[in-house]
Amino acid sequence: MTQEQNPSYGTWNSMGCRMRPSHEAYHRYAGRGIRILWPNFHAFISDMGMRPTTHHSLDRIDVNGDYCADNCRWATRIEQAANRRPKSTPARLYTSSNPNRYIKRTPYGKFTVTMSMLQRAGQEFIGNYDTLEQAQAIRDICEYERRVYRNLGLIQA
């Protein structure tokens, strides 16, 4: 099998492209000091093996570390989405100007969270909570999950 026929070669090729100063992603890789420690494609395959499925791609365990056998693994998109470097400024889960968005107070003194989680779905009942703080925390988690699903392309924006 030649390098062009090998599905893992595309991974090797895309790693090398990001190390060129002319590449649009250079500042996120080589520009931050990340290096490829395999001298060639054959050493890469020897350490990492073939890509398990077409749903896997190479993932660095330490997002600030180099491309090497000790710091890389074959991972799915969902696994990789959970392994991202932190934003330079801490992102808030909830950024709406209305702090009680999706939260309603019931006549019984509880707080109900109702929001749309999936594409074209109506409002879904999330739950009843004793305090406003509990309802806000659950709402923030649901909004974060919805944002992750949209970023992964599992639901449409």
Short mmCIF file of N, CA and C in Angstrom, two decimals:
data_model
loop_
_atom_site.label_atom_id
_atom_site.label_comp_id
_atom_site.label_asym_id
_atom_site.label_seq_id
_atom_site.Cartn_x
_atom_site.Cartn_y
_atom_site.Cartn_z
N MET A 1 0.84 -1.17 0.00
CA MET A 1 0.00 0.00 0.00
C MET A 1 0.90 1.25 0.00
N THR A 2 0.64 2.16 -0.91
CA THR A 2 1.43 3.39 -0.97
C THR A 2 0.91 4.39 0.04
N GLN A 3 1.69 5.45 0.27
CA GLN A 3 1.27 6.48 1.23
C GLN A 3 -0.03 7.12 0.79
N GLU A 4 -0.22 7.32 -0.50
CA GLU A 4 -1.43 7.96 -1.00
C GLU A 4 -2.67 7.08 -0.77
N GLN A 5 -2.50 5.76 -0.76
CA GLN A 5 -3.63 4.85 -0.54
C GLN A 5 -3.88 4.61 0.94
N ASN A 6 -2.97 4.99 1.79
CA ASN A 6 -3.08 4.75 3.22
C ASN A 6 -3.93 5.85 3.86
N PRO A 7 -5.06 5.51 4.51
CA PRO A 7 -5.92 6.54 5.10
C PRO A 7 -5.25 7.31 6.22
N SER A 8 -4.22 6.77 6.83
CA SER A 8 -3.51 7.49 7.89
C SER A 8 -2.59 8.56 7.33
N TYR A 9 -2.26 8.45 6.04
CA TYR A 9 -1.35 9.42 5.44
C TYR A 9 -1.95 10.81 5.40
N GLY A 10 -3.28 10.89 5.24
CA GLY A 10 -3.94 12.20 5.26
C GLY A 10 -3.72 12.92 6.58
N THR A 11 -3.74 12.17 7.68
CA THR A 11 -3.47 12.76 8.99
C THR A 11 -2.05 13.28 9.05
N TRP A 12 -1.11 12.47 8.58
CA TRP A 12 0.30 12.87 8.58
C TRP A 12 0.50 14.12 7.72
N ASN A 13 -0.14 14.14 6.57
CA ASN A 13 -0.01 15.26 5.65
C ASN A 13 -0.59 16.54 6.25
N SER A 14 -1.76 16.45 6.90
CA SER A 14 -2.37 17.66 7.47
C SER A 14 -1.57 18.19 8.65
N MET A 15 -0.92 17.30 9.42
CA MET A 15 -0.05 17.77 10.51
C MET A 15 1.09 18.60 9.94
N GLY A 16 1.72 18.11 8.89
CA GLY A 16 2.84 18.81 8.29
C GLY A 16 2.44 20.16 7.70
N CYS A 17 1.25 20.22 7.12
CA CYS A 17 0.78 21.48 6.53
C CYS A 17 0.67 22.58 7.58
N ARG A 18 0.18 22.23 8.76
CA ARG A 18 -0.01 23.23 9.82
C ARG A 18 1.30 23.79 10.36
N MET A 19 2.41 23.15 10.04
CA MET A 19 3.71 23.60 10.53
C MET A 19 4.35 24.62 9.60
N ARG A 20 3.73 24.86 8.44
CA ARG A 20 4.26 25.84 7.49
C ARG A 20 3.75 27.24 7.85
N PRO A 21 4.60 28.24 7.90
CA PRO A 21 4.17 29.60 8.23
C PRO A 21 3.08 30.14 7.31
N SER A 22 2.98 29.64 6.09
CA SER A 22 1.96 30.13 5.16
C SER A 22 0.58 29.53 5.42
N HIS A 23 0.49 28.50 6.25
CA HIS A 23 -0.80 27.84 6.51
C HIS A 23 -1.63 28.70 7.45
N GLU A 24 -2.94 28.73 7.22
CA GLU A 24 -3.84 29.58 8.02
C GLU A 24 -3.89 29.17 9.49
N ALA A 25 -3.59 27.92 9.81
CA ALA A 25 -3.64 27.45 11.20
C ALA A 25 -2.27 27.44 11.87
N TYR A 26 -1.26 27.99 11.23
CA TYR A 26 0.11 27.99 11.76
C TYR A 26 0.17 28.55 13.18
N HIS A 27 -0.53 29.65 13.43
CA HIS A 27 -0.48 30.28 14.75
C HIS A 27 -1.05 29.40 15.86
N ARG A 28 -1.87 28.41 15.50
CA ARG A 28 -2.45 27.52 16.51
C ARG A 28 -1.59 26.28 16.75
N TYR A 29 -0.58 26.06 15.94
CA TYR A 29 0.26 24.87 16.06
C TYR A 29 1.74 25.26 16.20
N ALA A 30 2.47 25.27 15.11
CA ALA A 30 3.90 25.57 15.17
C ALA A 30 4.15 26.97 15.73
N GLY A 31 3.24 27.89 15.47
CA GLY A 31 3.38 29.24 16.00
C GLY A 31 3.32 29.28 17.52
N ARG A 32 2.76 28.25 18.15
CA ARG A 32 2.73 28.15 19.61
C ARG A 32 3.84 27.26 20.14
N GLY A 33 4.70 26.77 19.25
CA GLY A 33 5.83 25.94 19.67
C GLY A 33 5.55 24.45 19.62
N ILE A 34 4.44 24.03 19.06
CA ILE A 34 4.12 22.60 18.94
C ILE A 34 4.91 22.02 17.78
N ARG A 35 5.52 20.86 18.01
CA ARG A 35 6.37 20.23 17.01
C ARG A 35 5.89 18.82 16.70
N ILE A 36 6.28 18.32 15.53
CA ILE A 36 6.06 16.92 15.16
C ILE A 36 7.36 16.20 15.45
N LEU A 37 7.34 15.23 16.36
CA LEU A 37 8.57 14.55 16.75
C LEU A 37 8.84 13.27 15.98
N TRP A 38 7.97 12.90 15.05
CA TRP A 38 8.23 11.75 14.19
C TRP A 38 9.07 12.23 13.01
N PRO A 39 10.17 11.55 12.69
CA PRO A 39 11.02 12.01 11.59
C PRO A 39 10.38 11.79 10.22
N ASN A 40 9.47 10.80 10.11
CA ASN A 40 8.85 10.52 8.82
C ASN A 40 7.55 9.74 9.03
N PHE A 41 6.84 9.52 7.93
CA PHE A 41 5.55 8.83 7.98
C PHE A 41 5.68 7.40 8.51
N HIS A 42 6.73 6.71 8.16
CA HIS A 42 6.90 5.32 8.60
C HIS A 42 7.09 5.24 10.12
N ALA A 43 7.81 6.18 10.70
CA ALA A 43 7.96 6.21 12.17
C ALA A 43 6.62 6.52 12.83
N PHE A 44 5.83 7.39 12.21
CA PHE A 44 4.50 7.71 12.72
C PHE A 44 3.62 6.46 12.74
N ILE A 45 3.56 5.73 11.64
CA ILE A 45 2.74 4.51 11.56
C ILE A 45 3.26 3.45 12.52
N SER A 46 4.57 3.36 12.68
CA SER A 46 5.15 2.40 13.61
C SER A 46 4.69 2.67 15.04
N ASP A 47 4.62 3.94 15.42
CA ASP A 47 4.19 4.30 16.78
C ASP A 47 2.68 4.29 16.96
N MET A 48 1.95 4.84 16.00
CA MET A 48 0.51 5.05 16.17
C MET A 48 -0.34 3.95 15.54
N GLY A 49 0.20 3.25 14.57
CA GLY A 49 -0.60 2.25 13.87
C GLY A 49 -1.54 2.92 12.88
N MET A 50 -2.31 2.09 12.19
CA MET A 50 -3.26 2.60 11.21
C MET A 50 -4.45 3.24 11.92
N ARG A 51 -5.10 4.16 11.25
CA ARG A 51 -6.30 4.78 11.79
C ARG A 51 -7.36 3.69 11.96
N PRO A 52 -7.97 3.55 13.17
CA PRO A 52 -8.91 2.46 13.41
C PRO A 52 -10.13 2.49 12.49
N THR A 53 -10.74 3.64 12.31
CA THR A 53 -11.89 3.79 11.40
C THR A 53 -11.81 5.16 10.77
N THR A 54 -12.67 5.42 9.80
CA THR A 54 -12.71 6.74 9.18
C THR A 54 -13.30 7.78 10.13
N HIS A 55 -13.87 7.34 11.24
CA HIS A 55 -14.44 8.27 12.23
C HIS A 55 -13.39 8.73 13.24
N HIS A 56 -12.19 8.22 13.14
CA HIS A 56 -11.12 8.60 14.07
C HIS A 56 -10.13 9.54 13.38
N SER A 57 -9.56 10.41 14.18
CA SER A 57 -8.45 11.24 13.72
C SER A 57 -7.49 11.41 14.88
N LEU A 58 -6.33 11.95 14.58
CA LEU A 58 -5.29 12.06 15.59
C LEU A 58 -5.61 13.17 16.59
N ASP A 59 -5.46 12.88 17.86
CA ASP A 59 -5.76 13.83 18.92
C ASP A 59 -4.57 13.90 19.86
N ARG A 60 -4.16 15.11 20.24
CA ARG A 60 -3.11 15.27 21.23
C ARG A 60 -3.74 15.26 22.62
N ILE A 61 -3.29 14.42 23.50
CA ILE A 61 -3.84 14.30 24.85
C ILE A 61 -3.62 15.59 25.62
N ASP A 62 -2.39 16.10 25.58
CA ASP A 62 -2.10 17.42 26.14
C ASP A 62 -2.14 18.39 24.97
N VAL A 63 -3.15 19.27 24.95
CA VAL A 63 -3.36 20.14 23.79
C VAL A 63 -2.21 21.12 23.57
N ASN A 64 -1.37 21.31 24.57
CA ASN A 64 -0.21 22.19 24.43
C ASN A 64 1.08 21.42 24.15
N GLY A 65 0.98 20.09 24.06
CA GLY A 65 2.15 19.25 23.86
C GLY A 65 2.43 18.97 22.40
N ASP A 66 3.56 18.34 22.16
CA ASP A 66 4.00 18.02 20.80
C ASP A 66 3.26 16.81 20.25
N TYR A 67 3.38 16.63 18.93
CA TYR A 67 2.89 15.43 18.27
C TYR A 67 3.95 14.35 18.47
N CYS A 68 3.68 13.39 19.36
CA CYS A 68 4.58 12.27 19.61
C CYS A 68 3.75 11.10 20.12
N ALA A 69 4.34 9.91 20.16
CA ALA A 69 3.60 8.71 20.55
C ALA A 69 3.03 8.81 21.95
N ASP A 70 3.74 9.44 22.88
CA ASP A 70 3.26 9.53 24.26
C ASP A 70 2.12 10.52 24.43
N ASN A 71 1.94 11.43 23.47
CA ASN A 71 0.94 12.48 23.63
C ASN A 71 -0.18 12.40 22.60
N CYS A 72 -0.21 11.37 21.77
CA CYS A 72 -1.23 11.28 20.73
C CYS A 72 -2.04 9.99 20.86
N ARG A 73 -3.25 10.05 20.34
CA ARG A 73 -4.15 8.89 20.32
C ARG A 73 -5.09 9.06 19.14
N TRP A 74 -5.71 7.98 18.72
CA TRP A 74 -6.77 8.04 17.72
C TRP A 74 -8.07 8.28 18.49
N ALA A 75 -8.83 9.32 18.12
CA ALA A 75 -10.04 9.68 18.86
C ALA A 75 -11.15 10.07 17.89
N THR A 76 -12.38 9.93 18.37
CA THR A 76 -13.54 10.36 17.59
C THR A 76 -13.73 11.86 17.78
N ARG A 77 -14.63 12.45 16.99
CA ARG A 77 -14.90 13.89 17.11
C ARG A 77 -15.44 14.25 18.49
N ILE A 78 -16.27 13.40 19.05
CA ILE A 78 -16.84 13.67 20.37
C ILE A 78 -15.75 13.65 21.43
N GLU A 79 -14.84 12.67 21.34
CA GLU A 79 -13.73 12.62 22.29
C GLU A 79 -12.84 13.86 22.15
N GLN A 80 -12.62 14.28 20.91
CA GLN A 80 -11.78 15.45 20.70
C GLN A 80 -12.45 16.73 21.16
N ALA A 81 -13.76 16.81 21.03
CA ALA A 81 -14.47 18.01 21.46
C ALA A 81 -14.34 18.23 22.96
N ALA A 82 -14.18 17.14 23.70
CA ALA A 82 -14.03 17.24 25.15
C ALA A 82 -12.59 17.59 25.54
N ASN A 83 -11.67 17.55 24.59
CA ASN A 83 -10.25 17.77 24.87
C ASN A 83 -9.77 19.01 24.12
N ARG A 84 -10.21 20.18 24.60
CA ARG A 84 -9.84 21.43 23.96
C ARG A 84 -9.05 22.29 24.92
N ARG A 85 -8.22 23.16 24.37
CA ARG A 85 -7.48 24.04 25.27
C ARG A 85 -8.42 25.12 25.78
N PRO A 86 -8.20 25.60 26.99
CA PRO A 86 -9.10 26.60 27.56
C PRO A 86 -9.01 27.92 26.80
N LYS A 87 -10.09 28.66 26.82
CA LYS A 87 -10.11 29.98 26.22
C LYS A 87 -9.19 30.89 27.03
N SER A 88 -8.67 31.94 26.40
CA SER A 88 -7.75 32.84 27.10
C SER A 88 -8.47 33.60 28.21
N THR A 89 -9.76 33.86 28.02
CA THR A 89 -10.56 34.45 29.09
C THR A 89 -11.63 33.44 29.45
N PRO A 90 -11.87 33.21 30.73
CA PRO A 90 -12.87 32.22 31.10
C PRO A 90 -14.24 32.56 30.51
N ALA A 91 -14.81 31.63 29.77
CA ALA A 91 -16.11 31.86 29.15
C ALA A 91 -17.21 31.52 30.14
N ARG A 92 -18.19 32.37 30.20
CA ARG A 92 -19.35 32.06 31.03
C ARG A 92 -20.25 31.11 30.25
N LEU A 93 -20.88 30.20 30.95
CA LEU A 93 -21.80 29.29 30.27
C LEU A 93 -23.03 30.04 29.79
N TYR A 94 -23.42 31.07 30.50
CA TYR A 94 -24.66 31.77 30.21
C TYR A 94 -24.35 33.23 29.98
N THR A 95 -24.70 33.76 28.83
CA THR A 95 -24.33 35.13 28.51
C THR A 95 -25.52 36.01 28.16
N SER A 96 -26.73 35.56 28.38
CA SER A 96 -27.90 36.35 28.03
C SER A 96 -28.04 37.55 28.95
N SER A 97 -28.66 38.61 28.42
CA SER A 97 -28.91 39.79 29.25
C SER A 97 -30.04 39.51 30.25
N ASN A 98 -30.83 38.47 30.00
CA ASN A 98 -31.91 38.10 30.92
C ASN A 98 -31.44 36.92 31.78
N PRO A 99 -31.11 37.15 33.06
CA PRO A 99 -30.57 36.07 33.89
C PRO A 99 -31.57 34.96 34.19
N ASN A 100 -32.85 35.21 33.95
CA ASN A 100 -33.87 34.18 34.23
C ASN A 100 -34.51 33.64 32.96
N ARG A 101 -33.78 33.72 31.85
CA ARG A 101 -34.29 33.19 30.59
C ARG A 101 -34.57 31.70 30.74
N TYR A 102 -35.71 31.25 30.23
CA TYR A 102 -36.18 29.86 30.28
C TYR A 102 -36.63 29.42 31.68
N ILE A 103 -36.70 30.33 32.62
CA ILE A 103 -37.09 29.98 33.99
C ILE A 103 -38.38 30.72 34.33
N LYS A 104 -39.36 29.98 34.85
CA LYS A 104 -40.62 30.59 35.29
C LYS A 104 -40.89 30.15 36.72
N ARG A 105 -41.48 31.04 37.49
CA ARG A 105 -41.86 30.70 38.87
C ARG A 105 -43.29 30.16 38.86
N THR A 106 -43.49 29.04 39.52
CA THR A 106 -44.82 28.44 39.58
C THR A 106 -45.60 29.08 40.73
N PRO A 107 -46.94 28.92 40.72
CA PRO A 107 -47.74 29.45 41.83
C PRO A 107 -47.40 28.77 43.16
N TYR A 108 -46.70 27.65 43.12
CA TYR A 108 -46.37 26.90 44.33
C TYR A 108 -44.98 27.25 44.88
N GLY A 109 -44.32 28.26 44.31
CA GLY A 109 -43.04 28.70 44.82
C GLY A 109 -41.84 27.96 44.24
N LYS A 110 -42.06 27.07 43.29
CA LYS A 110 -40.94 26.36 42.65
C LYS A 110 -40.54 27.11 41.39
N PHE A 111 -39.41 26.71 40.81
CA PHE A 111 -38.92 27.33 39.58
C PHE A 111 -38.84 26.26 38.50
N THR A 112 -39.49 26.50 37.36
CA THR A 112 -39.55 25.55 36.26
C THR A 112 -38.62 26.00 35.14
N VAL A 113 -37.81 25.06 34.65
CA VAL A 113 -36.93 25.33 33.51
C VAL A 113 -37.55 24.63 32.30
N THR A 114 -37.80 25.41 31.24
CA THR A 114 -38.37 24.90 30.01
C THR A 114 -37.62 25.54 28.85
N MET A 115 -37.04 24.73 27.99
CA MET A 115 -36.30 25.27 26.84
C MET A 115 -36.26 24.28 25.70
N SER A 116 -35.95 24.76 24.51
CA SER A 116 -35.84 23.91 23.34
C SER A 116 -34.41 23.36 23.27
N MET A 117 -34.28 22.04 23.24
CA MET A 117 -32.96 21.43 23.20
C MET A 117 -32.58 20.94 21.81
N LEU A 118 -33.56 20.54 21.00
CA LEU A 118 -33.27 19.95 19.69
C LEU A 118 -33.83 20.82 18.57
N GLN A 119 -33.35 20.57 17.36
CA GLN A 119 -33.77 21.31 16.18
C GLN A 119 -35.28 21.19 15.98
N ARG A 120 -35.93 22.32 15.78
CA ARG A 120 -37.36 22.42 15.48
C ARG A 120 -38.25 21.78 16.55
N ALA A 121 -37.71 21.50 17.69
CA ALA A 121 -38.53 20.94 18.76
C ALA A 121 -39.15 22.10 19.53
N GLY A 122 -40.32 21.88 20.07
CA GLY A 122 -40.94 22.90 20.90
C GLY A 122 -40.23 22.95 22.24
N GLN A 123 -40.75 23.76 23.12
CA GLN A 123 -40.17 23.87 24.45
C GLN A 123 -40.31 22.54 25.19
N GLU A 124 -39.22 22.10 25.79
CA GLU A 124 -39.21 20.85 26.54
C GLU A 124 -39.12 21.16 28.03
N PHE A 125 -39.85 20.42 28.83
CA PHE A 125 -39.80 20.56 30.27
C PHE A 125 -38.49 19.94 30.75
N ILE A 126 -37.67 20.73 31.44
CA ILE A 126 -36.40 20.24 31.97
C ILE A 126 -36.59 19.79 33.41
N GLY A 127 -37.28 20.60 34.21
CA GLY A 127 -37.51 20.19 35.59
C GLY A 127 -38.00 21.33 36.47
N ASN A 128 -38.46 20.96 37.68
CA ASN A 128 -38.86 21.91 38.72
C ASN A 128 -37.77 21.93 39.79
N TYR A 129 -37.46 23.13 40.30
CA TYR A 129 -36.39 23.26 41.29
C TYR A 129 -36.85 24.16 42.43
N ASP A 130 -36.32 23.90 43.61
CA ASP A 130 -36.73 24.62 44.81
C ASP A 130 -36.23 26.06 44.84
N THR A 131 -35.02 26.30 44.31
CA THR A 131 -34.45 27.65 44.37
C THR A 131 -34.13 28.16 42.97
N LEU A 132 -34.09 29.47 42.85
CA LEU A 132 -33.74 30.09 41.58
C LEU A 132 -32.32 29.72 41.18
N GLU A 133 -31.41 29.63 42.13
CA GLU A 133 -30.02 29.28 41.83
C GLU A 133 -29.90 27.89 41.22
N GLN A 134 -30.68 26.93 41.75
CA GLN A 134 -30.67 25.58 41.19
C GLN A 134 -31.19 25.60 39.75
N ALA A 135 -32.27 26.32 39.52
CA ALA A 135 -32.86 26.40 38.19
C ALA A 135 -31.88 27.06 37.21
N GLN A 136 -31.20 28.12 37.65
CA GLN A 136 -30.23 28.79 36.78
C GLN A 136 -29.06 27.86 36.44
N ALA A 137 -28.58 27.09 37.42
CA ALA A 137 -27.47 26.17 37.18
C ALA A 137 -27.85 25.10 36.16
N ILE A 138 -29.04 24.53 36.29
CA ILE A 138 -29.49 23.50 35.35
C ILE A 138 -29.69 24.10 33.97
N ARG A 139 -30.29 25.29 33.91
CA ARG A 139 -30.48 25.96 32.62
C ARG A 139 -29.14 26.21 31.94
N ASP A 140 -28.13 26.65 32.69
CA ASP A 140 -26.80 26.91 32.13
C ASP A 140 -26.19 25.64 31.56
N ILE A 141 -26.34 24.53 32.26
CA ILE A 141 -25.82 23.24 31.79
C ILE A 141 -26.52 22.84 30.49
N CYS A 142 -27.84 23.01 30.45
CA CYS A 142 -28.60 22.65 29.24
C CYS A 142 -28.19 23.52 28.06
N GLU A 143 -27.99 24.80 28.29
CA GLU A 143 -27.55 25.69 27.21
C GLU A 143 -26.16 25.29 26.71
N TYR A 144 -25.29 24.92 27.63
CA TYR A 144 -23.94 24.49 27.25
C TYR A 144 -24.02 23.21 26.41
N GLU A 145 -24.82 22.23 26.85
CA GLU A 145 -24.98 20.98 26.09
C GLU A 145 -25.54 21.26 24.71
N ARG A 146 -26.52 22.14 24.62
CA ARG A 146 -27.12 22.48 23.33
C ARG A 146 -26.06 23.10 22.42
N ARG A 147 -25.21 23.96 22.97
CA ARG A 147 -24.15 24.60 22.18
C ARG A 147 -23.13 23.56 21.70
N VAL A 148 -22.77 22.60 22.55
CA VAL A 148 -21.83 21.54 22.16
C VAL A 148 -22.43 20.71 21.03
N TYR A 149 -23.70 20.31 21.16
CA TYR A 149 -24.36 19.52 20.12
C TYR A 149 -24.38 20.28 18.80
N ARG A 150 -24.66 21.57 18.85
CA ARG A 150 -24.68 22.37 17.62
C ARG A 150 -23.29 22.48 17.02
N ASN A 151 -22.26 22.68 17.84
CA ASN A 151 -20.89 22.78 17.33
C ASN A 151 -20.43 21.47 16.69
N LEU A 152 -20.92 20.35 17.20
CA LEU A 152 -20.57 19.05 16.63
C LEU A 152 -21.40 18.72 15.38
N GLY A 153 -22.40 19.56 15.09
CA GLY A 153 -23.25 19.33 13.93
C GLY A 153 -24.32 18.30 14.17
N LEU A 154 -24.58 17.95 15.44
CA LEU A 154 -25.62 16.96 15.73
C LEU A 154 -27.01 17.56 15.64
N ILE A 155 -27.12 18.88 15.87
CA ILE A 155 -28.37 19.60 15.66
C ILE A 155 -28.05 20.90 14.94
N GLN A 156 -29.02 21.44 14.24
CA GLN A 156 -28.83 22.68 13.49
C GLN A 156 -29.07 23.88 14.39
N ALA A 157 -28.38 24.98 14.10
CA ALA A 157 -28.54 26.20 14.88
C ALA A 157 -29.88 26.84 14.61
#
